[in-house]
Tab-separated table of C-alpha atoms and ligand atoms in Angstrom:
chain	number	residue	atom	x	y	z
D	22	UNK	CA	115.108	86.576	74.822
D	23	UNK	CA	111.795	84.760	75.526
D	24	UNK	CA	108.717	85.017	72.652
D	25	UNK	CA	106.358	86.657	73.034
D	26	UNK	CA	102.756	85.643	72.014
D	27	UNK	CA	99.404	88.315	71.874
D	28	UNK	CA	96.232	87.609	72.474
D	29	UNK	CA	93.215	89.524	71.509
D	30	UNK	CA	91.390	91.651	73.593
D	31	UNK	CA	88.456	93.467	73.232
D	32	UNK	CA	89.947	96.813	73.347
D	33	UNK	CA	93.001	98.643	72.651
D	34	UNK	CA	93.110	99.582	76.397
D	35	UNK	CA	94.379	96.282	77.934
D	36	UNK	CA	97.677	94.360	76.519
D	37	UNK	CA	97.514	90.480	77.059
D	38	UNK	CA	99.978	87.832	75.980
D	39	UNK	CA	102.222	85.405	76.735
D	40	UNK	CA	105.811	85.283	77.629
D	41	UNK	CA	107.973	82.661	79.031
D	42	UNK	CA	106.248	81.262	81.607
D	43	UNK	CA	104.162	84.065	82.143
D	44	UNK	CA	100.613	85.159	81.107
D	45	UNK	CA	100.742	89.012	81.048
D	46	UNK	CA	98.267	91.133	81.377
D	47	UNK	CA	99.481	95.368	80.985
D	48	UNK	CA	97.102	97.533	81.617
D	49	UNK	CA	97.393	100.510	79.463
D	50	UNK	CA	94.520	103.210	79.569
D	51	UNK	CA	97.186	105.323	81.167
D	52	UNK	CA	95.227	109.026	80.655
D	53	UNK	CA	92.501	107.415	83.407
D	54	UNK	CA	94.782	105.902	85.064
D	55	UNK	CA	94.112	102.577	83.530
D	56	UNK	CA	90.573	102.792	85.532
D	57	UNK	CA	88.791	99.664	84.415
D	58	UNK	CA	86.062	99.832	81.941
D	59	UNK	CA	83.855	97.068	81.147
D	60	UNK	CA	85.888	95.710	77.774
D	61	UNK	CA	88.956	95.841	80.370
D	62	UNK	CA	87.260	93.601	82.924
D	63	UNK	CA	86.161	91.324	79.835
D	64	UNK	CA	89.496	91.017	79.102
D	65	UNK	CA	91.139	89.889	81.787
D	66	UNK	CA	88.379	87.562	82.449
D	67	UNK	CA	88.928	86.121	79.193
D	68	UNK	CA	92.521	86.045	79.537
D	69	UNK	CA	92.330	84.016	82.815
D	70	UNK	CA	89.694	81.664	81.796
D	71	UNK	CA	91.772	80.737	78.836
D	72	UNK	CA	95.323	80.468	80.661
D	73	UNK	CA	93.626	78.538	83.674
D	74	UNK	CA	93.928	75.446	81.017
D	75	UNK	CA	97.379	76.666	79.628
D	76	UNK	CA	99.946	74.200	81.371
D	77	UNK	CA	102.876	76.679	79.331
D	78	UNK	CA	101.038	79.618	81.423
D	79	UNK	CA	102.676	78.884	85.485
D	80	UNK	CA	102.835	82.292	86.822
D	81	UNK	CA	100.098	85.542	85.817
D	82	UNK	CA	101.394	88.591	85.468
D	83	UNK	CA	99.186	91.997	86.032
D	84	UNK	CA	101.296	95.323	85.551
D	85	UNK	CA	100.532	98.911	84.240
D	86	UNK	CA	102.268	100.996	81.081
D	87	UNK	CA	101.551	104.188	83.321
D	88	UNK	CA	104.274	105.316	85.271
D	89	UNK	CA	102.112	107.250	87.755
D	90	UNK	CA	99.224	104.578	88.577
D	91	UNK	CA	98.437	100.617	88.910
D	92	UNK	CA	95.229	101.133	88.315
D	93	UNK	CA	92.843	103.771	89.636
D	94	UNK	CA	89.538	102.311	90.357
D	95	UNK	CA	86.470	101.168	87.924
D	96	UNK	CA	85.207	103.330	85.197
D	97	UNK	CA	82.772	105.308	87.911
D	98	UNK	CA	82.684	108.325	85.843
D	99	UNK	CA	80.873	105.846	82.808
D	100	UNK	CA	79.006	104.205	85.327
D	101	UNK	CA	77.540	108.023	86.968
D	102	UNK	CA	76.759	108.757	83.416
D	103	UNK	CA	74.597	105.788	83.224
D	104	UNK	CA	73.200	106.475	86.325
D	105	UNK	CA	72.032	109.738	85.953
D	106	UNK	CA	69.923	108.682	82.445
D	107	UNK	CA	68.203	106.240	84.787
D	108	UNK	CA	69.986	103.440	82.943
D	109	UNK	CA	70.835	101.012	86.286
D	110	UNK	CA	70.926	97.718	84.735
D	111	UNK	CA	74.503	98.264	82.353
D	112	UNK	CA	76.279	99.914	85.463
D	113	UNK	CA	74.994	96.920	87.251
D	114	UNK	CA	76.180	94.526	84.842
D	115	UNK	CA	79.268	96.239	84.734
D	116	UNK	CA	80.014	96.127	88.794
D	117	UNK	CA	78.580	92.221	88.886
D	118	UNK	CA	81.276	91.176	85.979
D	119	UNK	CA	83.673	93.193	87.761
D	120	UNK	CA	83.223	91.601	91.100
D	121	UNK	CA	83.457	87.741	89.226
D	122	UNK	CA	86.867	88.913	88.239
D	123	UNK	CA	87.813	89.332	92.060
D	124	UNK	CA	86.482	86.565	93.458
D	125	UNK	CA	88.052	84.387	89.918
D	126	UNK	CA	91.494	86.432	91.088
D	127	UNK	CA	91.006	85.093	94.774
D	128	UNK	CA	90.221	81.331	93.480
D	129	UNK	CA	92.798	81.338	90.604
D	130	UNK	CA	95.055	78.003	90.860
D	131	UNK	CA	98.346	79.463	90.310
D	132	UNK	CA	100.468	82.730	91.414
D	133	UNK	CA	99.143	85.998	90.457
D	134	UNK	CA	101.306	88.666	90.965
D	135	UNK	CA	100.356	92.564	90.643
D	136	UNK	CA	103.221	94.660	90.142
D	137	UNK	CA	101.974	98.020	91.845
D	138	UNK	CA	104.304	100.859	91.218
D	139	UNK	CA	102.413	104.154	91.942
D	140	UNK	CA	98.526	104.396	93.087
D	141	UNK	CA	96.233	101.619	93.612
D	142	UNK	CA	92.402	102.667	94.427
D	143	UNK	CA	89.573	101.136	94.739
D	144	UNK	CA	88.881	98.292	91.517
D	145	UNK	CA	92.605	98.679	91.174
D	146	UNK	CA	92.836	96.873	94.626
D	147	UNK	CA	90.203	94.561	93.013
D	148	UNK	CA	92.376	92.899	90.613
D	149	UNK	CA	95.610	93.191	93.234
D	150	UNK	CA	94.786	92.694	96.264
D	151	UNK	CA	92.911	88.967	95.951
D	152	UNK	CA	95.941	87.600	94.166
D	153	UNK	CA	98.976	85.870	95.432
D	154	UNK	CA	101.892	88.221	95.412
D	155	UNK	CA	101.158	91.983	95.766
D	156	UNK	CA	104.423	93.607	94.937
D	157	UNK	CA	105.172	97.022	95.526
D	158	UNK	CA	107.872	99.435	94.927
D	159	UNK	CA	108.745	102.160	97.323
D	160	UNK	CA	106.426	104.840	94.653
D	161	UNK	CA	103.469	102.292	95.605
D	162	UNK	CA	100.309	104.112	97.571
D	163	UNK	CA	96.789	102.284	98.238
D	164	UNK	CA	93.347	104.151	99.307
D	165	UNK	CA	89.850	103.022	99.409
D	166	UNK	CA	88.117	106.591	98.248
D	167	UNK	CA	85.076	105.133	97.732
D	168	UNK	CA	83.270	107.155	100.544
D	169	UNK	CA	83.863	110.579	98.900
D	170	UNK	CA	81.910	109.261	95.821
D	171	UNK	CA	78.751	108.327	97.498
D	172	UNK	CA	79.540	104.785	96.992
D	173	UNK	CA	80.574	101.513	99.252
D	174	UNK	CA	83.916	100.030	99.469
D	175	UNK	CA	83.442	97.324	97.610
D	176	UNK	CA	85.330	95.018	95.199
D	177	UNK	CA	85.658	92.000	97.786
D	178	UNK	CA	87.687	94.667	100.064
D	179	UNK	CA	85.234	94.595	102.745
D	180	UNK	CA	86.324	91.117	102.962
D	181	UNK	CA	89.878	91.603	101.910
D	182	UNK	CA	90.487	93.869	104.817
D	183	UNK	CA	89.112	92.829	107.047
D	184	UNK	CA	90.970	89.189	107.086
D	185	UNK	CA	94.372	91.114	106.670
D	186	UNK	CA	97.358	89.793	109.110
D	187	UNK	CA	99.071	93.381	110.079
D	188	UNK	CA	102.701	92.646	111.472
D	189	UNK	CA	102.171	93.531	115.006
D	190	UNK	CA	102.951	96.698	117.140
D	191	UNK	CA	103.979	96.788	120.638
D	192	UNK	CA	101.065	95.956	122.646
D	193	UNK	CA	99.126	94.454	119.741
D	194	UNK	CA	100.048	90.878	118.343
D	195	UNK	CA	99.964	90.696	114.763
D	196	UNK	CA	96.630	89.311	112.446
D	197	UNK	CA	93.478	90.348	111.995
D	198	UNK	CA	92.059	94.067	113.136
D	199	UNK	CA	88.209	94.564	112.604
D	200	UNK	CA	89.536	98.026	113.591
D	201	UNK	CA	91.897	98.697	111.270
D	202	UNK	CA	89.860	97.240	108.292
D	203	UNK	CA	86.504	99.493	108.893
D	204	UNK	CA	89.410	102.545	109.121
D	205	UNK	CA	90.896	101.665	105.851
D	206	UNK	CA	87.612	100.952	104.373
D	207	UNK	CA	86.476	104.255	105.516
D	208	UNK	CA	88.827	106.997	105.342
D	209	UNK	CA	90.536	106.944	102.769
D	210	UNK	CA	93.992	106.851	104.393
D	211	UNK	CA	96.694	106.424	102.079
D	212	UNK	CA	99.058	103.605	103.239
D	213	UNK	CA	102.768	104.053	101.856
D	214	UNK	CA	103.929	101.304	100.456
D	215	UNK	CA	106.111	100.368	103.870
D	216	UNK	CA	102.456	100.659	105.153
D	217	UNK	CA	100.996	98.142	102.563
D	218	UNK	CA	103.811	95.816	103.605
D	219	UNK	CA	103.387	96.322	107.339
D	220	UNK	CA	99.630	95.493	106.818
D	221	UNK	CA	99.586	92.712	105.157
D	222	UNK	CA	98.244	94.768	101.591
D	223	UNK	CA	101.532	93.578	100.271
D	224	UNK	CA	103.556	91.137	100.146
D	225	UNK	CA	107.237	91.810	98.777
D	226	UNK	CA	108.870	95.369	98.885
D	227	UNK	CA	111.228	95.980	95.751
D	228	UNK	CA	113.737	98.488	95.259
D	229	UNK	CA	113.042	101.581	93.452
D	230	UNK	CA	113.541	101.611	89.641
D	231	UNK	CA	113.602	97.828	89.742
D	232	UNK	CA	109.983	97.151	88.497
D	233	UNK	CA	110.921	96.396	85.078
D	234	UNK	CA	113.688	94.234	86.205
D	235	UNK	CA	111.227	92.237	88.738
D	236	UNK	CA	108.923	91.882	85.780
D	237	UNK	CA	111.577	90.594	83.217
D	238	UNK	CA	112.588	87.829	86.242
D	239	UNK	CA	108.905	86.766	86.694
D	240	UNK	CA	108.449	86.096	82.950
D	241	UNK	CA	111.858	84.470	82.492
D	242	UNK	CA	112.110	82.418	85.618
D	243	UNK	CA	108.746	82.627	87.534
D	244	UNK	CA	107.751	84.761	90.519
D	245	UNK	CA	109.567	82.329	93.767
D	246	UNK	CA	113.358	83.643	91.659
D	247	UNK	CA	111.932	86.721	90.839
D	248	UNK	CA	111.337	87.446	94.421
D	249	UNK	CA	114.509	85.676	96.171
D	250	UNK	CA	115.424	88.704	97.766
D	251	UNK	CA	112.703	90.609	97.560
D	252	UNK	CA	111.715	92.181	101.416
D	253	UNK	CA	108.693	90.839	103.094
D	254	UNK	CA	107.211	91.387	106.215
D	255	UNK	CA	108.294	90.561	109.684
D	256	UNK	CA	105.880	89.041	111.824
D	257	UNK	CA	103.014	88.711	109.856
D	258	UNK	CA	104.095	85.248	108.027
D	259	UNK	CA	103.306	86.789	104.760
D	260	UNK	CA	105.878	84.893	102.204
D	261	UNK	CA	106.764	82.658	105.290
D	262	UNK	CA	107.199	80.226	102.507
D	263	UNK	CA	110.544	81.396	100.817
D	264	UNK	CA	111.541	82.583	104.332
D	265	UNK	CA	114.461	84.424	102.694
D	266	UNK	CA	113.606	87.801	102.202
D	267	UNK	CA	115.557	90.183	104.348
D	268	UNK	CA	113.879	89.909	106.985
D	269	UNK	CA	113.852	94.076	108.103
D	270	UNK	CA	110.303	94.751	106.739
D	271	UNK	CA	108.407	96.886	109.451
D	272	UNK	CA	108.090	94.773	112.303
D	273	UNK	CA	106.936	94.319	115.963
D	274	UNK	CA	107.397	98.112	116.987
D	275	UNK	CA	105.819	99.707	113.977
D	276	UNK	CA	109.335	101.792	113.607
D	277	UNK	CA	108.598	104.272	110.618
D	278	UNK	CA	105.363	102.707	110.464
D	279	UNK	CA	102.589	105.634	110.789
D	280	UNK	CA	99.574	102.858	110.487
D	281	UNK	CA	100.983	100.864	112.603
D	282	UNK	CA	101.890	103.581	115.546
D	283	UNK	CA	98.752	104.519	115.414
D	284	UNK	CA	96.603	100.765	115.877
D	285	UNK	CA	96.165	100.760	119.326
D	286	UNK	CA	94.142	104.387	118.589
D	287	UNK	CA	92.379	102.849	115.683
D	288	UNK	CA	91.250	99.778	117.861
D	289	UNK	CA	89.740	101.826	120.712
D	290	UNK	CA	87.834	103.973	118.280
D	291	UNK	CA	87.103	101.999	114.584
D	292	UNK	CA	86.676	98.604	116.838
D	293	UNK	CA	83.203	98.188	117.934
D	294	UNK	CA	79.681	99.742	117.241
D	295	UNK	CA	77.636	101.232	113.988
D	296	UNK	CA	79.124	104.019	112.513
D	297	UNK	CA	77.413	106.806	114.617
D	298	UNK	CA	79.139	105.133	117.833
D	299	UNK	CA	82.619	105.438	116.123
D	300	UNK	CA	81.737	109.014	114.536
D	301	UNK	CA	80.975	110.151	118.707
D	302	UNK	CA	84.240	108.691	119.913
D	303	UNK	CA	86.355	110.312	116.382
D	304	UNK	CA	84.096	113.682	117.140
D	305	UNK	CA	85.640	113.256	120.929
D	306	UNK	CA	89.072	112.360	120.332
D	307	UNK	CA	91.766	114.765	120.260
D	308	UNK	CA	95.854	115.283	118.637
D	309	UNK	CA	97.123	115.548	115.392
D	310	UNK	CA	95.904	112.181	114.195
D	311	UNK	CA	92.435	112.484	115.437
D	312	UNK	CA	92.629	115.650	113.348
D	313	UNK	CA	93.913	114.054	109.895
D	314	UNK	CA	91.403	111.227	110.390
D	315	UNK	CA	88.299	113.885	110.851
D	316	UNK	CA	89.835	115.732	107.466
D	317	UNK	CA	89.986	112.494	105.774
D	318	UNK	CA	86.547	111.667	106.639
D	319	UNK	CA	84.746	115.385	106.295
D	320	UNK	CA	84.157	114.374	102.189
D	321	UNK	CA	82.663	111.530	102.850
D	322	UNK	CA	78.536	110.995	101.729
D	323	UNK	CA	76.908	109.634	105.996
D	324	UNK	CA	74.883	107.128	104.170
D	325	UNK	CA	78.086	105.611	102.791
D	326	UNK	CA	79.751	105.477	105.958
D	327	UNK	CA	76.865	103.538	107.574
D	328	UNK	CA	76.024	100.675	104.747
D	329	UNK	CA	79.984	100.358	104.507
D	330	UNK	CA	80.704	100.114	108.483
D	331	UNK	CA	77.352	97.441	107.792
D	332	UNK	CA	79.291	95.633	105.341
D	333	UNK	CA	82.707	95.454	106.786
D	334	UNK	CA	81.368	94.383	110.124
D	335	UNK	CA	79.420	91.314	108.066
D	336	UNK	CA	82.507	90.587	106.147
D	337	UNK	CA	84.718	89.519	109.116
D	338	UNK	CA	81.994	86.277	109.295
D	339	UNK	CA	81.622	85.298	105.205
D	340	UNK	CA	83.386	84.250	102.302
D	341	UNK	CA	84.552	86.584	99.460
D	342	UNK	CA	81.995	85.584	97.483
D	343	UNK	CA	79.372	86.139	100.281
D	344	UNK	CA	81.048	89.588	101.043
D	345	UNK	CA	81.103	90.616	97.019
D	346	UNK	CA	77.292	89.774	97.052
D	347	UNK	CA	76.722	91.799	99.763
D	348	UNK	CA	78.785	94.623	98.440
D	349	UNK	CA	77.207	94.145	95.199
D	350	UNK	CA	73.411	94.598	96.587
D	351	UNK	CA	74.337	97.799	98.655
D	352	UNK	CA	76.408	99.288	95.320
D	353	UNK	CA	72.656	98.578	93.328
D	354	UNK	CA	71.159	100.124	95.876
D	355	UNK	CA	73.514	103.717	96.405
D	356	UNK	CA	73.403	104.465	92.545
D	357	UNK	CA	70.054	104.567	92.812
D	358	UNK	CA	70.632	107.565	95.239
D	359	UNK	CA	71.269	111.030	93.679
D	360	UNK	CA	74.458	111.058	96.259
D	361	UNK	CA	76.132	108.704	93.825
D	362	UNK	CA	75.989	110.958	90.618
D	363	UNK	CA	76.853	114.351	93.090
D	364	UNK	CA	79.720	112.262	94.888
D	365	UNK	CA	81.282	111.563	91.016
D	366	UNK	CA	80.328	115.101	89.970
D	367	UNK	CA	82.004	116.359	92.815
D	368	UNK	CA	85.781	114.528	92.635
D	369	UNK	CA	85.943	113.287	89.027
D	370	UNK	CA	83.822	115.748	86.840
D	371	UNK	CA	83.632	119.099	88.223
D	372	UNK	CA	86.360	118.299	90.511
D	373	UNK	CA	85.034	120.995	92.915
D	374	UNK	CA	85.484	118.481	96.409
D	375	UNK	CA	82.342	120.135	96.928
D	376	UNK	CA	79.732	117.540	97.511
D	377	UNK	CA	76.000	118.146	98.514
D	378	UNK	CA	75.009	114.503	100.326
D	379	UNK	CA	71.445	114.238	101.632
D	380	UNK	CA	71.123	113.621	104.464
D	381	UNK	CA	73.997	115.330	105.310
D	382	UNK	CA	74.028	114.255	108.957
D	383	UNK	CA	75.105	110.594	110.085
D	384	UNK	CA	72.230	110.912	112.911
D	385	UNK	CA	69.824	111.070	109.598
D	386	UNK	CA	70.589	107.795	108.553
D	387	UNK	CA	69.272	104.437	109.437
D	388	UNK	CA	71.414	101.748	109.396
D	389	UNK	CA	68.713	99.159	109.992
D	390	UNK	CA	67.916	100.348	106.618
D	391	UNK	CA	71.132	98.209	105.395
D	392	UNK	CA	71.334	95.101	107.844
D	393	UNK	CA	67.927	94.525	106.906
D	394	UNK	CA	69.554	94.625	103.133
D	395	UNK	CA	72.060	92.405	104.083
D	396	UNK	CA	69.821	89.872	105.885
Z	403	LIG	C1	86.456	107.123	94.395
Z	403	LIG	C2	86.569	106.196	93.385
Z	403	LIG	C3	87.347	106.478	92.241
Z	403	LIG	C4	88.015	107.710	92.176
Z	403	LIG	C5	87.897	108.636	93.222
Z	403	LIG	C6	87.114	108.323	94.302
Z	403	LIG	C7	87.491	105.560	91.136
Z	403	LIG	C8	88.250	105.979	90.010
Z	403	LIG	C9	88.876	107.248	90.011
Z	403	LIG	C10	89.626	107.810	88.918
Z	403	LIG	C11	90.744	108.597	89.165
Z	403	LIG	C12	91.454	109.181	88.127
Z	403	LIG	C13	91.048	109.017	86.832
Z	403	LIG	C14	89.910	108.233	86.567
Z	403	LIG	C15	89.198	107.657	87.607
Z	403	LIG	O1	88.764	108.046	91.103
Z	403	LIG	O2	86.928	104.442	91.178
Z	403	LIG	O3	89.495	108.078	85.309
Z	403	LIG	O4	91.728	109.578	85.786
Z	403	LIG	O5	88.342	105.166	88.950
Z	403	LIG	O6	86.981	109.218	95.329
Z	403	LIG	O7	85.925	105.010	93.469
């Protein structure tokens, strides 16, 4: 048995300690599905700032207590509530602490590993996706629903996303997919957690059941054993490293892939263009999967879609931080819109799906409007 060593936090809804070689972090605000409120973000902040000069601490450790969820996003429903009292500047503070974490995740010099066993969204991807070991079990899902609340995908996954190494399809080599990153960014689409592997989301594949197990083996031995024969993804050099994982992840071919049948259709309509250039060729397109994409897309606010489609195009030229910033000014600049409050009244309070965005056309909004925020 190893010892095990708390740490305070400020709040009840985040775990942190020590353990073997391991600095753990559990998130546990499992009736929100751990969504991350500001104390949360504090936390871990704190808790990485403090292990960073730990020489005990080797490996970092972020899991959930909730069986259902990783972690569901940032506290938007706190943040709307702010909003609509014309109180900007805590949200704001909130979303600008939130976004140091990422970029502190991205820059962190040893292994982070996210154990994601159910639903990532959003922030959840935030404090996931920039580490070094994304590990996912076959219950994992991630989304970027962003769109739906009025809001911008954000959390350095403009960025994130758009630098992704995808495993390849026949026809297209694997890497990078400007494509496939404004699609993700945009619609919603929920990639399984075969799809998180194939595109480059994750990076190790563990069996069902065994995230408890995989956890135990991090803190006891550190995350290279824990992982020995853990599956990674062919093609994409993800965990080329070890080189020993099983080495039938979703490769060249996309086999039970769904994202990755579907690429060469993403790149000839997500792959070039503003948003209302895309929205013609979707509104033109036609089969099943045109069909699920225009479903996926029909909650989503227009001015949303444009200042994100802005962002993600800008993000395939800067740095995380550069791309955070960016996200971060275009965030400000949406909660200041009533579309923000309706968007989170609409999915998270009311929970009617019935938003009313203004404008409500894509033709009524200027995207010059946000390059010339971004310049
Ligand atoms: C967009 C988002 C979020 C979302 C839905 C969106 C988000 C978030 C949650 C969420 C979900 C379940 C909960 C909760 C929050 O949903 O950020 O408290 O119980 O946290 O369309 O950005």
């Amino acid at each position: 048995m190893t010892h095990r060593t708390d740490i305070t936090t400020p709040t009840d809804d985040l775990s942190v300690y020590t353990e073997g070689v391991a600095g753990v972090i559990d998130l546990d605000r499992p009736r929100a599905l751990n969504s991350l409120t500001h104390p949360m973000v504090t936390g871990i902040a704190d808790a990485l700032a403090a292990w960073r000069d730990d020489p005990t601490v080797t490996t970092v450790l972020i899991r959930s207590t909730s069986p259902k969820a990783f972690c569901a996003g940032g506290d938007v429903r706190w943040a709307a509530g702010r909003d609509a009292d014309d109180d900007h500047a805590t949200p704001d503070a909130f979303f600008r602490e939130e976004y140091d974490l990422n970029a502190t995740l991205a820059e962190y010099p040893r292994p982070v590993v996210a154990l994601i066993d159910g639903l990532v969204m959003g922030g959840g991807l935030g404090i996931s996706a920039h580490g070094s070991h994304r590990v996912v079990t076959p219950s994992a899902w991630a989304s970027m629903p962003e769109m739906a609340i009025g809001f911008v995908t954000d959390v350095g996954m403009t960025h994130v996303l758009s630098h992704l190494r995808h495993a390849g399809v026949d026809g297209v080599a694997p890497g990078p997919s400007p494509a496939l990153a404004l699609f993700l960014a945009v619609t919603g689409y929920r990639q399984s957690a075969e799809e998180m592997l194939w595109s480059g989301l994750a990076t190790h594949l563990v069996p069902e059941g065994t995230a408890e197990q995989v956890a135990d083996r991090v803190i006891a031995e550190g995350v290279d054993a824990a992982l020995a024969d853990a599956r990674t993804a062919a093609g994409a050099g993800v965990g080329s490293g070890s080189g020993s994982g099983s080495g039938s992840g979703p490769g060249a071919g996309g086999g039970d892939v769904p994202l990755a049948a579907h690429l060469g259709w993403i790149g000839e309509t997500f792959g070039s263009g503003e948003w209302a250039e895309v929205a013609a060729r979707i509104d033109a397109a036609t089969g099943p999967f045109a069909d699920e994409v225009r479903s996926l897309l029909a909650p989503a606010n227009p001015t949303s879609l444009v200042a994100t489609t802005e962002l993600v195009r800008r993000s395939a030229r800067s740095t995380l931080r550069g791309a955070l910033d960016a996200e971060y000014a275009v965030g400000c600049a949406l909660r200041r819109q009533p579309n923000f409050v309706e968007g989170v009244r609409a999915v998270l309070v009311d929970k009617d799906h019935e938003p009313s965005f203004r404008p409500a056309d894509v033709a009524d909004v200027d995207p010059a409007v946000w390059r010339d925020l971004l310049a």
